[in-house]
XYZ file of C-alpha atoms in Angstrom:
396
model
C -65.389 74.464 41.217
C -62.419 76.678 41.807
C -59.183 73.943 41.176
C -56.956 74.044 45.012
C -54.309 71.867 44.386
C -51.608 71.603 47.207
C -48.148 70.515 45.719
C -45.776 68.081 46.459
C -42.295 70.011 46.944
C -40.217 69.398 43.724
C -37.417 67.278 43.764
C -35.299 69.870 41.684
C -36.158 72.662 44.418
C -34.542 70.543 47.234
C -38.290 69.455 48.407
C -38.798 73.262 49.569
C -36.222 72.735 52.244
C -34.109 75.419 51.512
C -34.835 79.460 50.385
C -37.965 80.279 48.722
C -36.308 82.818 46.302
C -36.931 80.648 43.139
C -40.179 80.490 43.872
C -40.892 83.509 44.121
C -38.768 85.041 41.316
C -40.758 82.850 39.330
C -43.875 84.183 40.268
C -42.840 87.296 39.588
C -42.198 86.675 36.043
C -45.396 88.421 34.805
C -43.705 91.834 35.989
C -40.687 91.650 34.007
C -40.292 94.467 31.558
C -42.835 96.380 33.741
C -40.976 99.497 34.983
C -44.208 101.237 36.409
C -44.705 100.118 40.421
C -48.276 100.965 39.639
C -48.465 98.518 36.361
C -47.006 95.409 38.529
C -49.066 92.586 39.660
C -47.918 92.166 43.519
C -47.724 89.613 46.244
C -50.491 89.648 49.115
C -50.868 88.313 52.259
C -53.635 87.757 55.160
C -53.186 91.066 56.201
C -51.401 93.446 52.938
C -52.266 94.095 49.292
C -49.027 94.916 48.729
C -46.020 93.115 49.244
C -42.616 92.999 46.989
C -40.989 89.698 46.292
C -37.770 90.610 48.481
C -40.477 90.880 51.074
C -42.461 87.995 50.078
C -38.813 86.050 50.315
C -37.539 87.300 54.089
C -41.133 86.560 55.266
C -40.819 82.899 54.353
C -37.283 82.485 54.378
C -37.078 83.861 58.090
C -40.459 81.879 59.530
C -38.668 78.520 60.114
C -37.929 78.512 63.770
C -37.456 75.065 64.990
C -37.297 73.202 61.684
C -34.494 71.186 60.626
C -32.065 70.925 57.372
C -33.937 68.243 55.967
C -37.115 69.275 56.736
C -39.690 70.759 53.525
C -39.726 74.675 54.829
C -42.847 76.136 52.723
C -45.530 75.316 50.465
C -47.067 75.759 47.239
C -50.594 75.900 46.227
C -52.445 77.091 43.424
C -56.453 78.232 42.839
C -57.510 78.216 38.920
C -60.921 79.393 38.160
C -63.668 77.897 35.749
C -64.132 79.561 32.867
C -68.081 80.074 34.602
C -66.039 81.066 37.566
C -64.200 83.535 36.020
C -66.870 85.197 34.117
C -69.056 85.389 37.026
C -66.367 87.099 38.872
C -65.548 89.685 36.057
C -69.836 90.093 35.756
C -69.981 91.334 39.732
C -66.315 92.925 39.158
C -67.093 96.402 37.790
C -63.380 97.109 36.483
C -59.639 95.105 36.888
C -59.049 96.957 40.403
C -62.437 95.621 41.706
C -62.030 92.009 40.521
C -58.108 91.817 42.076
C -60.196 92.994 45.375
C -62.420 89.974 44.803
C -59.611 87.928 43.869
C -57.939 88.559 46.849
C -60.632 88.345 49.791
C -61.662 85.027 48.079
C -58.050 83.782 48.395
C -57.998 84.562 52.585
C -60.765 83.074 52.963
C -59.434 80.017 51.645
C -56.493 80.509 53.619
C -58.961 80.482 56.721
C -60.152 77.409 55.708
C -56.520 75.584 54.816
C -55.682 76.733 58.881
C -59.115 75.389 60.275
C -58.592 72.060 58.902
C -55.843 71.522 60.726
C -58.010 71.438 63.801
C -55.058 73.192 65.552
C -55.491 75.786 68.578
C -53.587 78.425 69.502
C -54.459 80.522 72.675
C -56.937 78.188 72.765
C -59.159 79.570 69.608
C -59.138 78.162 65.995
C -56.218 78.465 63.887
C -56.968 81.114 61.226
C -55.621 82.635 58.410
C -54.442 85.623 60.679
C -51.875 82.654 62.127
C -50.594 81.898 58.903
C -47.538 83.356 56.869
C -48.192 83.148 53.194
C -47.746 85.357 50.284
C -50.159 85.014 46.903
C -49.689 86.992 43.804
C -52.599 86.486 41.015
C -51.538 85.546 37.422
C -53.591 85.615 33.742
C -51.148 84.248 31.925
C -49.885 80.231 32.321
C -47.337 79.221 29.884
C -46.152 75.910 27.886
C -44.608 73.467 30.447
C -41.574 71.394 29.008
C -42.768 68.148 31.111
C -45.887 66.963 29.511
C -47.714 63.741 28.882
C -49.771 65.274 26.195
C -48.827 63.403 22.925
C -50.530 65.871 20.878
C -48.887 68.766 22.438
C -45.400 66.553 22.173
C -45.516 66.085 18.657
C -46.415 69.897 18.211
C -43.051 70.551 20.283
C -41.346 68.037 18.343
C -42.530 70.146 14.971
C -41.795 73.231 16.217
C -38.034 72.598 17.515
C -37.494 71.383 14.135
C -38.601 74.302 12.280
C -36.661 76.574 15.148
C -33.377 74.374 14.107
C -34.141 74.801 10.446
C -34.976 78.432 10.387
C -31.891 79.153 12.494
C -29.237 77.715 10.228
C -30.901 79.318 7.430
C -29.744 82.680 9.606
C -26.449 81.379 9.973
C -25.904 81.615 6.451
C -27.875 84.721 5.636
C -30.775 83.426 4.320
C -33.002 85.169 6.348
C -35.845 85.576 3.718
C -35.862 81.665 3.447
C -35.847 81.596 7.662
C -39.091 84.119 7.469
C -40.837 81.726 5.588
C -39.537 78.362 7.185
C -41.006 80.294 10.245
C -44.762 80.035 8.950
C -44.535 76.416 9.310
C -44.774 76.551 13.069
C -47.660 75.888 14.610
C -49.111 78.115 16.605
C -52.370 78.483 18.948
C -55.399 80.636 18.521
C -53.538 83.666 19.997
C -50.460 83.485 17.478
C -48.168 82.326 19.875
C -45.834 79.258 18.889
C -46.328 76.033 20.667
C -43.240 75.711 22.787
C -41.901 75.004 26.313
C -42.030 78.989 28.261
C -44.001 80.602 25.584
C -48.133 81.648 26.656
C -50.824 79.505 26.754
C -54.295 80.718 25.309
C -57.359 80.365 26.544
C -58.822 81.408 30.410
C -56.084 81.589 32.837
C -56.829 83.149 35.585
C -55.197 81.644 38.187
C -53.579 82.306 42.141
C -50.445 80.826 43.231
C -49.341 80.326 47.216
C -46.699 79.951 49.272
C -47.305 79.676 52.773
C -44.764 78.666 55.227
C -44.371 75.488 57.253
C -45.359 77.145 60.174
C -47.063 79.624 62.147
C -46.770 83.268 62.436
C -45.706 82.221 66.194
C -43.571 79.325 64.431
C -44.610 77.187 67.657
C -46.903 75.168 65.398
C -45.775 72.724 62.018
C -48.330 72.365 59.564
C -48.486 70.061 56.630
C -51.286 69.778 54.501
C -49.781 66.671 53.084
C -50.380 64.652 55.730
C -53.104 62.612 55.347
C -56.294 63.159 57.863
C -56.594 59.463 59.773
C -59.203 60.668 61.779
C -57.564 59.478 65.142
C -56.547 61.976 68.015
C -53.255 62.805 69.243
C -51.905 64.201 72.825
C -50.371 67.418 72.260
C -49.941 69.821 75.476
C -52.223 67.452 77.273
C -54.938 68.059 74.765
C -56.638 65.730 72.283
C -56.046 66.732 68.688
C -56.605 65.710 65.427
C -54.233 64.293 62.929
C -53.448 65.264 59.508
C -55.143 67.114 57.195
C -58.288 66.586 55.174
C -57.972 67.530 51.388
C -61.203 66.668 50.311
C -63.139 68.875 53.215
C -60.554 71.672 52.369
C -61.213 71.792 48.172
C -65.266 71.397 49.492
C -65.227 73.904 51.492
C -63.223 76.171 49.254
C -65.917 75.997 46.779
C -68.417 76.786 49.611
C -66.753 80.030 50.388
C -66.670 81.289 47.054
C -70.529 80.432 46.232
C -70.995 81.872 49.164
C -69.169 85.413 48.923
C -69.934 86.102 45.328
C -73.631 84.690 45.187
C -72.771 82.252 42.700
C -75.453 79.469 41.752
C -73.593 76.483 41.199
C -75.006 73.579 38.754
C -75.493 70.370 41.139
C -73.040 68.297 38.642
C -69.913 71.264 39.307
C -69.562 70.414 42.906
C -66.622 69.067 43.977
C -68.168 66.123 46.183
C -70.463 65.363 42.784
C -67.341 65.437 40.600
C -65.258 63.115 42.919
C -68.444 60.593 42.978
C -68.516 60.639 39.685
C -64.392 59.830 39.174
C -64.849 57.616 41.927
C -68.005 55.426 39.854
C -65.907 55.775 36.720
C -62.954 53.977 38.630
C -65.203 51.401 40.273
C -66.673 50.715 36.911
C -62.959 50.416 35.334
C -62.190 48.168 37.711
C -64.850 45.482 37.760
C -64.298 45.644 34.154
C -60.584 44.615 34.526
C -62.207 42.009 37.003
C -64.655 40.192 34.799
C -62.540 40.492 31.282
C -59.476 40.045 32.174
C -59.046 38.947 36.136
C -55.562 37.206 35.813
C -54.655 40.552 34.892
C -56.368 42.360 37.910
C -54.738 39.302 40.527
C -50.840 39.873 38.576
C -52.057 43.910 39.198
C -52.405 42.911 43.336
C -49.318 40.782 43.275
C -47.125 43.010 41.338
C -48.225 46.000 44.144
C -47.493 43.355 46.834
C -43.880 42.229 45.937
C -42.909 45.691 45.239
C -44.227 47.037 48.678
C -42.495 43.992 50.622
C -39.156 44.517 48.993
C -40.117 48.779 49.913
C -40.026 48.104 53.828
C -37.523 45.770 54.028
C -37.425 42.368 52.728
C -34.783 40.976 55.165
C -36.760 42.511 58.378
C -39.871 40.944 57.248
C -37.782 37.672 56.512
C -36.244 37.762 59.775
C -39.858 38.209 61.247
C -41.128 34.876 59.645
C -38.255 33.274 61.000
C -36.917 32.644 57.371
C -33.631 34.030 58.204
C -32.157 31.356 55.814
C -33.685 33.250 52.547
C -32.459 36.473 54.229
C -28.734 35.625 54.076
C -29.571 33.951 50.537
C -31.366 36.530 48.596
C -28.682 38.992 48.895
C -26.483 36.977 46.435
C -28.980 37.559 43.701
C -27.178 39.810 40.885
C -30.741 41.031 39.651
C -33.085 42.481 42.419
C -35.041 43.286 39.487
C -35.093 40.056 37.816
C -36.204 38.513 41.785
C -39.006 41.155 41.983
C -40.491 40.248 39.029
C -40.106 36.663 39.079
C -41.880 36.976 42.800
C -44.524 38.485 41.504
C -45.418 35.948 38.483
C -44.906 33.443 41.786
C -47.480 35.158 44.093
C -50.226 35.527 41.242
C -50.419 31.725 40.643
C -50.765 31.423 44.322
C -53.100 33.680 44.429
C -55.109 32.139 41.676
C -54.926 29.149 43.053
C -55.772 30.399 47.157
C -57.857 33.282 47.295
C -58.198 34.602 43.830
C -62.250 34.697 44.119
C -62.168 36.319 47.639
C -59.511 39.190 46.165
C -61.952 39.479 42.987
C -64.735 40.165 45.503
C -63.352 42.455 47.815
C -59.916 44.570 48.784
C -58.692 42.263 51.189
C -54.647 42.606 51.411
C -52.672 40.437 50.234
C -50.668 37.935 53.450
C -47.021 38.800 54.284
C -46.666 34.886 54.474
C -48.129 33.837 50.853
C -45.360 36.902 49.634
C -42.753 35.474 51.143
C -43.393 31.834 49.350
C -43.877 33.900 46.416
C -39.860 35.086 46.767
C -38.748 32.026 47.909
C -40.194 30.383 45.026
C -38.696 33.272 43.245
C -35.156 33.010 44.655
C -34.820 29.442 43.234
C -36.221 29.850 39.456
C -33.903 33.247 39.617
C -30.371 31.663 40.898
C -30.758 28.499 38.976
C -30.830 31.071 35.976
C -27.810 32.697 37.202
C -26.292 29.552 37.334
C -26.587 28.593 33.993
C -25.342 31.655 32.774
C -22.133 31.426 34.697
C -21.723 28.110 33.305
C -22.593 29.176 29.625
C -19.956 32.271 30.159
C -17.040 29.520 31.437
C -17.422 27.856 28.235
C-alpha cells in the first residue's frame, strides 16, 4: 500500500509553530546545483504544478489567521510507494513528465481524502482538497538519517567515521596516496555511495513529501490530523460534528484511491486493513505469550504504566481527591521522585498479584486510582526510611 504517514511536529523545529522556511528549504535540496528552471523538481499544490519554495513559504507562513504563538502552524506528511507501486506507476507512465502527472493527481486526491475525514463543512458542502493550503514536491532520492536505531547501520557509521578521521589526518600530513587507499575501507552500498549520515540511500525511493497548513484556505477552520477520531459529536455553529480525525480510514482510503485511478490489482495480503490485522494478531500473540511465560512480568508491565501515569496528572490532585492530603504534604520531601516511582511500582505489582492479578491476565481492565495510591504510600515509607539511613550514615 502506498506508506501516508502524518508527523508529529519536531521538537527541534519549535513543534511547527513558527515559519515553515526550513522545511521547505529542505525539500528543496534535490534542486541544488540545478541552474536550469526546467531541470528542477517543483512544489505543487491543489490547484498549480508549479510553485517555487519562496512561494511554497508565504503560502504557509501567511495562512495562520487566528492561531496563537504556541500553537503547531503546519504539517508534514509523506507518501512512499511500494516497490510494486512504483513499477506499476512507471508501466502506465509512458515517460518522467507523464509519471510526475500521475504522481501528482494521485497526491490531490489524497489530499481530498485527508479534508473529508475531518467531517468538516464549509458553505455547508464537504471539506475538500480545494479548501486546503498545502504544497508537495516529489523526491527519488532519500538519504542516510543521523538518528537511527538500526545497529547494523550504526556500526557501519561507526566504521566509516573512523576511516573519514583516519584518511583525513593522513591529508594533513600529505600522505594523500596512503588517504586514497585508507578510503577503500569504507563501506559503501550497492550504488557506491558511503554509508553516512546526509549521503543517498539506494534502492526505490520514490517518495512525496507535504506540508499543509493548520488551516483552511478561508483560515475560519483548524484542522489537526493528530487528533484522535473518538467518534462522539460536537456543537459547532449549532451543528453536530464529528471529532478528531481517523488515521486508519484516511491510510485505507488512500490506498483505495490509488487502486482505483491507476487500475492497480492489489494482492489481498497488501491491504492496509489486512496488514494492520495481521500486526495487530502478531501483538495479541506477543502478548499472551508474555502472559503465560512470564505474567509477573506482564502485571510489573501494568503497574509500572500505572505509577508513571498517576505521578503524569498530578499526584497531589489525585491525593487530595482520596482525601489523603496527609501523603500529599509528605511526598514532596522525598529527594528521589525517581527512586518513589519505582519503588511504587514494585508496591502496586504485589498488590496486584495478590488482588486482581487473574482478572488483569484475562482482560484490559485499568488498573484503580485507590490500589495506586497504597502502592505510593507503601512506597513513601520503604523510600524515606532509606533516606534516613543515609543521612545518618553521612553524619558519621
Amino acid at each position: 500500500m502506498p506508506f501516508v504517514k502524518i508527523s508529529k511536529p519536531p521538537k527541534y523545529a519549535d513543534g511547527n509553530k513558527g515559519s515553515s522556511k526550513a522545511i521547505m528549504e529542505y525539500l528543496d535540496k534535490e534542486n541544488d546545483g540545478i541552474e536550469s528552471h526546467v531541470k528542477q523538481q517543483h512544489f505543487f499544490s491543489n490547484s498549480s504544478d508549479h510553485v517555487t519554495k519562496s512561494q511554497a513559504i508565504v503560502g504557509i507562513d501567511f495562512n495562520k489567521k487566528g492561531l496563537k504563538n504556541n500553537e503547531t502552524k503546519f504539517y508534514e506528511m509523506s507518501i512512499s510507494f511500494s516497490e510494486k507501486e512504483s513499477d506499476h506507476l512507471n508501466k502506465i507512465s509512458q515517460n518522467q513528465a507523464k509519471l510526475d502527472n500521475n504522481i501528482r493527481t494521485y497526491v490531490r486526491s489524497v489530499m481530498d481524502e485527508y479534508a473529508k475525514n475531518f467531517n468538516r463543512e464549509i458553505n455547508g458542502r464537504t471539506l475538500s482538497g480545494e479548501d486546503l493550503v498545502y504544497f508537495a514536491k516529489i523526491e527519488r532520492q532519500r538519504r542516510y538519517d543521523g538518528a537511527t536505531r538500526d545497529k547494523e547501520l550504526k556500526t557501519q557509521y561507526i566504521h566509516n567515521y573512523r576511516i573519514r578521521s583516519q584518511a583525513e589526518d593522513l591529508r594533513l600530513i600529505g600522505e594523500n596516496q596512503k588517504a586514497l587507499e585508507k578510503e577503500k575501507e569504507y563501506i559503501r552500498n550497492p550504488i557506491g555511495q558511503v554509508v553516512l549520515p546526509g549521503n543517498i540511500k539506494e534502492g526505490n525511493n520514490l517518495h512525496v513529501h507535504v506540508v499543509v497548513s493548520r488551516r483552511d484556505k478561508s483560515q475560519s477552520i483548524s484542522l489537526s490530523p493528530l487528533a484522535n477520531s473518538k467518534g462522539s459529536l460536537n456543537k459547532l455553529n449549532g451543528k453536530d460534528v464529528k471529532i478528531g480525525f481517523n488515521r486508519d480510514d484516511f491510510k485505507s482510503n488512500s490506498e483505495g484511491k490509488f487502486d482505483q485511478l491507476f487500475g492497480y490489482a492489489r494482492d489481498k495480503s497488501d491491504y492496509y486493513k489486512s496488514l494492520l490485522q495481521a500486526k495487530s494478531i502478531k501483538n495479541g500473540v506477543s502478548k499472551f505469550n508474555t502472559v503465560v511465560q512470564d505474567p509477573e512480568k506482564y502485571v510489573g508491565n501494568i503497574a509500572a504504566s500505572a505509577i508513571q501515569q498517576l505521578f503524569k496528572n498530578g499526584i497531589t490532585n489525585h491525593l487530595i481527591r482520596h482525601k489523603r492530603h496527609d501523603l500529599a504534604s509528605k511526598i514532596k520531601d522525598i529527594t528521589s521522585q525517581k527512586e518513589l516511582k519505582s519503588e511504587a511500582a514494585k508496591q502496586l505489582s504485589k498488590e496486584l498479584l495478590k488482588t486482581s492479578g487473574n482478572t488483569l491476565l484475562k482482560t484490559s481492565m485499568p488498573v484503580p486510582v485507590s490500589l495506586a495510591i497504597k502502592a505510593v504510600s507503601i512506597a513513601y515509607n520503604i523510600v524515606k526510611s532509606k533516606e534516613i539511613s543515609r543521612d545518618r550514615d553521612l553524619e558519621r
